[in-house]
PDB file of C-alpha atoms in Angstrom:
ATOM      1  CA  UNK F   1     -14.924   8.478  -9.611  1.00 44.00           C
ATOM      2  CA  UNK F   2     -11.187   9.039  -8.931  1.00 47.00           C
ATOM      3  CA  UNK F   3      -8.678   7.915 -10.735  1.00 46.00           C
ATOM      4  CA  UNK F   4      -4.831   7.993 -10.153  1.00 46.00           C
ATOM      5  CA  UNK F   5      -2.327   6.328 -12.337  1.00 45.00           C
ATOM      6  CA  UNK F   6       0.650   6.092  -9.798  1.00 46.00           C
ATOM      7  CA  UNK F   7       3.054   3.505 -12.043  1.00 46.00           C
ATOM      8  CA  UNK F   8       2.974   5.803 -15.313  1.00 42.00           C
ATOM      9  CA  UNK F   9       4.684   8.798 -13.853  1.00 45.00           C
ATOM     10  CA  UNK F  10       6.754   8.305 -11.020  1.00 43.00           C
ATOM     11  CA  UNK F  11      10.026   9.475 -10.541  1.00 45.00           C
ATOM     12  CA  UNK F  12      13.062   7.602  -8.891  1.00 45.00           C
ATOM     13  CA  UNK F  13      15.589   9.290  -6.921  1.00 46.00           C
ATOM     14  CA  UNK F  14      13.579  12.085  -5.937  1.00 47.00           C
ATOM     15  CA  UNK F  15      13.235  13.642  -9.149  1.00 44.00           C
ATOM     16  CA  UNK F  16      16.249  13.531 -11.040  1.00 38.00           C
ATOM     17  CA  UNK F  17      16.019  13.325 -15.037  1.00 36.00           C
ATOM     18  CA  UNK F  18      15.570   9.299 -14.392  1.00 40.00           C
ATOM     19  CA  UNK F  19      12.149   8.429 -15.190  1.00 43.00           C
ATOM     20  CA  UNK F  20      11.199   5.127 -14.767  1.00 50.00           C
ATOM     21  CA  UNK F  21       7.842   3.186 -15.911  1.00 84.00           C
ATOM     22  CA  UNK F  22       7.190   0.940 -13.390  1.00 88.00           C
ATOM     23  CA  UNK F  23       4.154  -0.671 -15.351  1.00 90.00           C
ATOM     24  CA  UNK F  24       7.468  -1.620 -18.448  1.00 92.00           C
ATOM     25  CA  UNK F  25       9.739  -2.592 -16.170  1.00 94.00           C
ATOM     26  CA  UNK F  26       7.415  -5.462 -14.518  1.00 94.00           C
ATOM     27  CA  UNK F  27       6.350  -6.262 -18.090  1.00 94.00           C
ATOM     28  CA  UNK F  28       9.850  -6.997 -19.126  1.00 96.00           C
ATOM     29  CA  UNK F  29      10.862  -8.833 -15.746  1.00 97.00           C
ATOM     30  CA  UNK F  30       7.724 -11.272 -16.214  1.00 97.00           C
ATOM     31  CA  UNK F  31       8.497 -11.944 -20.092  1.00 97.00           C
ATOM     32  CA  UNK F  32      11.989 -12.895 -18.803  1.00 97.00           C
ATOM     33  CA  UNK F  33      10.629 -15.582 -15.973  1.00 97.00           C
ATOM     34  CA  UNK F  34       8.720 -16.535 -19.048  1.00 96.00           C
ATOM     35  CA  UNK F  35      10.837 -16.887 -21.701  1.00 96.00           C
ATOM     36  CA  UNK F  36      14.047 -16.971 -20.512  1.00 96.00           C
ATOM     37  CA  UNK F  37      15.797 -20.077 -21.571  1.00 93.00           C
ATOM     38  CA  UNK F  38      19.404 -21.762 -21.953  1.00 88.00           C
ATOM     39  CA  UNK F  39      20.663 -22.953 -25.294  1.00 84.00           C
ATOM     40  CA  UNK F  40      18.545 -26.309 -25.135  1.00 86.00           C
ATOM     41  CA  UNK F  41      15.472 -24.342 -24.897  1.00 87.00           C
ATOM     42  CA  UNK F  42      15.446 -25.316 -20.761  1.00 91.00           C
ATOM     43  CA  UNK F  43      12.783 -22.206 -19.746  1.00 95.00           C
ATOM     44  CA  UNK F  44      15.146 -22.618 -16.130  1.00 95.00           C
ATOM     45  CA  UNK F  45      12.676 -19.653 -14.010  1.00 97.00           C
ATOM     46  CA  UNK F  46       8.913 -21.012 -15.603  1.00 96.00           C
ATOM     47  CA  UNK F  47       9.469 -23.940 -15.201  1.00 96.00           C
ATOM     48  CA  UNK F  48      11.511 -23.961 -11.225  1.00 96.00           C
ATOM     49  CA  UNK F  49       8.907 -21.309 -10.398  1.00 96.00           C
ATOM     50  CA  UNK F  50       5.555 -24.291 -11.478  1.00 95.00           C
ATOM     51  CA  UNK F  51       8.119 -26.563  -9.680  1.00 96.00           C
ATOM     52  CA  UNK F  52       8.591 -24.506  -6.224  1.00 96.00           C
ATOM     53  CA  UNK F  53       5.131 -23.100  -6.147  1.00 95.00           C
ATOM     54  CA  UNK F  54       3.493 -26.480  -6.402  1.00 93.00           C
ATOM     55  CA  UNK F  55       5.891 -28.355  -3.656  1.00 94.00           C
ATOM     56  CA  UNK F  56       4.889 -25.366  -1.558  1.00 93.00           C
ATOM     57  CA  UNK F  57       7.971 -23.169  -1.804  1.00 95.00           C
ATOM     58  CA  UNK F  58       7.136 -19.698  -2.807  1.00 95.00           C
ATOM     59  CA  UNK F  59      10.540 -18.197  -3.909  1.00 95.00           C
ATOM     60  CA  UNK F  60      12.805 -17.832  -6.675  1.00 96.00           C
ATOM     61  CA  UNK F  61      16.627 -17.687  -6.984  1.00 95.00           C
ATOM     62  CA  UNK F  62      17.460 -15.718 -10.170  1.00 95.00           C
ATOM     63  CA  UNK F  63      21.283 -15.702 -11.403  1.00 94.00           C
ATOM     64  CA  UNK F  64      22.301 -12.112 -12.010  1.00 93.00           C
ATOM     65  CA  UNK F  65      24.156 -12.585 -14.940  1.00 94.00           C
ATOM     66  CA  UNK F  66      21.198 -14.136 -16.777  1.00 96.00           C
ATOM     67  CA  UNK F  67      19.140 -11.431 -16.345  1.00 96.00           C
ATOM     68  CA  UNK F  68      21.850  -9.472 -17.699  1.00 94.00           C
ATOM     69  CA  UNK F  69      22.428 -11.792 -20.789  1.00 95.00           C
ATOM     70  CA  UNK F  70      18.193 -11.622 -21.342  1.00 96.00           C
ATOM     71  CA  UNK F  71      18.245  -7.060 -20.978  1.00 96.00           C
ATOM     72  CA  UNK F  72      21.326  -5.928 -19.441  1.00 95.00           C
ATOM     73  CA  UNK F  73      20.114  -2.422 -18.722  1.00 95.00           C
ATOM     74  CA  UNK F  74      16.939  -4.236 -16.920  1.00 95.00           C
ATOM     75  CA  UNK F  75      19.816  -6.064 -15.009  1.00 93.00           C
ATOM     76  CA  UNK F  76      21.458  -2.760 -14.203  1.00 92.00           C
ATOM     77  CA  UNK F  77      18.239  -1.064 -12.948  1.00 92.00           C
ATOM     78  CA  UNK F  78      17.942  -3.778 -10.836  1.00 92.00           C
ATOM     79  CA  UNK F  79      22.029  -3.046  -9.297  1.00 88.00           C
ATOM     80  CA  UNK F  80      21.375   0.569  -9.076  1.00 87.00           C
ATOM     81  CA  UNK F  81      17.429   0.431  -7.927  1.00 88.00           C
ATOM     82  CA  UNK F  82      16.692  -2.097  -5.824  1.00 88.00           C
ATOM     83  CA  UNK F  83      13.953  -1.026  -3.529  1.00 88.00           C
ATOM     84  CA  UNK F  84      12.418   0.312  -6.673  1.00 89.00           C
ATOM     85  CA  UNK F  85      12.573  -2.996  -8.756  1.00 92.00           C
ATOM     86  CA  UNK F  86      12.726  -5.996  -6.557  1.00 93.00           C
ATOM     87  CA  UNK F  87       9.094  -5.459  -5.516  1.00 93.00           C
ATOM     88  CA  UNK F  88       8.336  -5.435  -9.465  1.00 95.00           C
ATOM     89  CA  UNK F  89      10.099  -8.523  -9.354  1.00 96.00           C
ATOM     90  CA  UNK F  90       8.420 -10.499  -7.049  1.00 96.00           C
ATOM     91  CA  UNK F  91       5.013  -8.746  -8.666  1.00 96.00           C
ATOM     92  CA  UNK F  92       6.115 -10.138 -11.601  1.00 97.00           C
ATOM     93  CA  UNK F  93       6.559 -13.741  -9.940  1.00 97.00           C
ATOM     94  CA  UNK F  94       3.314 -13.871  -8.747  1.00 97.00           C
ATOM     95  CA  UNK F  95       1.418 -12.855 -12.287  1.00 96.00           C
ATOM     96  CA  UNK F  96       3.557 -15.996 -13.881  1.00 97.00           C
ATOM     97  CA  UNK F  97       2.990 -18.207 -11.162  1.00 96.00           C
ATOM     98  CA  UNK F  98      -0.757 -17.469 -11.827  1.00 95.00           C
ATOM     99  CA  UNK F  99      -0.422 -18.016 -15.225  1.00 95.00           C
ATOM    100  CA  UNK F 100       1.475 -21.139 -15.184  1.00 94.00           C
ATOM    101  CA  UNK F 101      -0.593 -22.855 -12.435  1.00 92.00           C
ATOM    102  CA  UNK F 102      -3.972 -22.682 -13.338  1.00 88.00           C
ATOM    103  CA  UNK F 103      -5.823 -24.969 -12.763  1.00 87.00           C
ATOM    104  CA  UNK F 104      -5.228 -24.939  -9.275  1.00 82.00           C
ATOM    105  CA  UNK F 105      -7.498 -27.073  -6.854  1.00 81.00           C
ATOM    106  CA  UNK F 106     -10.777 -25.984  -5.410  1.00 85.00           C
ATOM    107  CA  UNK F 107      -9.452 -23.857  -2.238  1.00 83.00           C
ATOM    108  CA  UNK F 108      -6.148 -22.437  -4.002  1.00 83.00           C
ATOM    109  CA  UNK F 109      -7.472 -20.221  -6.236  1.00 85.00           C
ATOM    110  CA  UNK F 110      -5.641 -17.467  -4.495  1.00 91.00           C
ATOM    111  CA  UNK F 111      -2.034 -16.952  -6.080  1.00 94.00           C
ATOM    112  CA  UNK F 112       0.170 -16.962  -2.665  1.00 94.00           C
ATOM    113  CA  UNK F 113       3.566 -14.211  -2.792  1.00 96.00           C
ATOM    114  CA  UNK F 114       6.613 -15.581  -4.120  1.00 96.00           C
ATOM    115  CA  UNK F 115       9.825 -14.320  -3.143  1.00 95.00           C
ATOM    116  CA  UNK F 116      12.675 -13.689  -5.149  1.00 95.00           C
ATOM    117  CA  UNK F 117      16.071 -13.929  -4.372  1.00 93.00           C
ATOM    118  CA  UNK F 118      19.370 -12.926  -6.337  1.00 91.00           C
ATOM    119  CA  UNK F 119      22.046 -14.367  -6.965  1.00 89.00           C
ATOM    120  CA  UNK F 120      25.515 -13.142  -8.099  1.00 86.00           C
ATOM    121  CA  UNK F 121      29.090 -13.425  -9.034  1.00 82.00           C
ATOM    122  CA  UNK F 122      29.751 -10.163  -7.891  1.00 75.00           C
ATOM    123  CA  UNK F 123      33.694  -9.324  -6.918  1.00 72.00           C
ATOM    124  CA  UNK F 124      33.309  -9.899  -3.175  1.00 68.00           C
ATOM    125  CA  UNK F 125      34.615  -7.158  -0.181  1.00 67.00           C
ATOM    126  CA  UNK F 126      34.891  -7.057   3.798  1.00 69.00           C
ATOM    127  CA  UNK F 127      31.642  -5.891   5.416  1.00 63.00           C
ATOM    128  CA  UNK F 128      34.303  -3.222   6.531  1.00 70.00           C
ATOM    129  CA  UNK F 129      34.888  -1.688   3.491  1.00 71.00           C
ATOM    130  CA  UNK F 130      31.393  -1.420   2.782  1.00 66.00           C
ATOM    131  CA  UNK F 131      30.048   2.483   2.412  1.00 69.00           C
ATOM    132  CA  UNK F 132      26.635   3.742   2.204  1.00 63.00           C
ATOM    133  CA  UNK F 133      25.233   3.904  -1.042  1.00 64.00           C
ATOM    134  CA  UNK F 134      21.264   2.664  -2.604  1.00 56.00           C
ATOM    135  CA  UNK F 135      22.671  -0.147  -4.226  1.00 64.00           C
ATOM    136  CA  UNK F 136      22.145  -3.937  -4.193  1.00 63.00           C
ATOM    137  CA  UNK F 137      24.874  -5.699  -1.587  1.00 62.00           C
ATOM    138  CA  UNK F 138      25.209  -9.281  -1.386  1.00 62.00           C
ATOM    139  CA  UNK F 139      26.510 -10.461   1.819  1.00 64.00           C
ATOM    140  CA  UNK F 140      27.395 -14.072   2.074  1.00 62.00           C
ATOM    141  CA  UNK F 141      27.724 -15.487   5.331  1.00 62.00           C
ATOM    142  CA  UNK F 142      28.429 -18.577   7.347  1.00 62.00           C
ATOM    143  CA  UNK F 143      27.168 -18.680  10.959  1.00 61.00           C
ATOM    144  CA  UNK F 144      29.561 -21.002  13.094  1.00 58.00           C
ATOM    145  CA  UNK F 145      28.022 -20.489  16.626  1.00 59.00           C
ATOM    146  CA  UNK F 146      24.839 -19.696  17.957  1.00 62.00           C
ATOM    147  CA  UNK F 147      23.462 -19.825  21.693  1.00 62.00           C
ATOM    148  CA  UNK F 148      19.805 -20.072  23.218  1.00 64.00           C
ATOM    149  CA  UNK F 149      18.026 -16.526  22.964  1.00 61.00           C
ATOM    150  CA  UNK F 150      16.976 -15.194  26.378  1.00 62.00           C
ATOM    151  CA  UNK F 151      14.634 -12.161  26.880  1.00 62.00           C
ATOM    152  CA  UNK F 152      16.577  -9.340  28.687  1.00 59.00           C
ATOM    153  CA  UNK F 153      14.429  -7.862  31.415  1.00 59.00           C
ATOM    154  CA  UNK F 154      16.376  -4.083  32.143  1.00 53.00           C
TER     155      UNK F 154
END
């Protein structure tokens, strides 16, 4: 038997000094879906997540700045790692989701893949002045026009 423990040891970032324990990180993003709650003790992510999941929509908006107010260094990770931490994220999701759901109906027993999406109040900039860099953008957008797609034959 063959074992390999690929969350306990991985390096970000090619191997800088930043270590990062994937296995923590997803701990401490699913005890904030769970317990994450405003000042009337409103749990806003459990209980929008049982919402969504059970009118069939399998995502999650998360506000930036509450994840920063819950562990701000969790909500800087998630800035400065994205790749790295949004999969956690949804990983996360799905674990509370199964959690919060059970008992689901004969034929559901399989936990479908949430997605989560994030939200922020983030100073915004031109596309233009954008410059490469593994960070999280948020690009906010409104299409005006759009025309009938046609297959290009060349």
């Amino acid at each position: 038997l063959y074992f390999v423990d690929t969350f306990s040891t991985d390096e970000v970032n090619g191997g800088n000094e930043n270590k990062i324990n994937f296995m923590n990180i997803k701990k401490k993003l699913k005890e904030f879906l769970r317990v994450f709650h405003t000042g009337n003790f409103n749990y806003i992510y459990r209980d929008t997540l049982r919402s969504n999941y059970n009118s069939g929509r399998y995502w999650l908006e998360i506000d930036l700045k509450d994840l920063n107010s819950y562990d701000e260094e969790l909500g800087e990770l998630l800035k400065k790692q994205p790749t790295e931490v949004l999969p956690l994220f949804e990983d996360a999701a799905k674990d509370v989701v199964d959690e919060i759901t059970k008992p689901r109906p004969d034929g559901e027993e399989h936990v479908r893949d949430i997605q989560v999406m994030i939200r922020s109040e983030a100073n915004p900039m031109f596309i233009r002045q954008l410059t490469v860099r593994k960070k999280c953008l948020f690009i906010i957008f409104i299409i005006n026009q759009f025309d009938n797609i046609y297959a290009f034959k060349g």
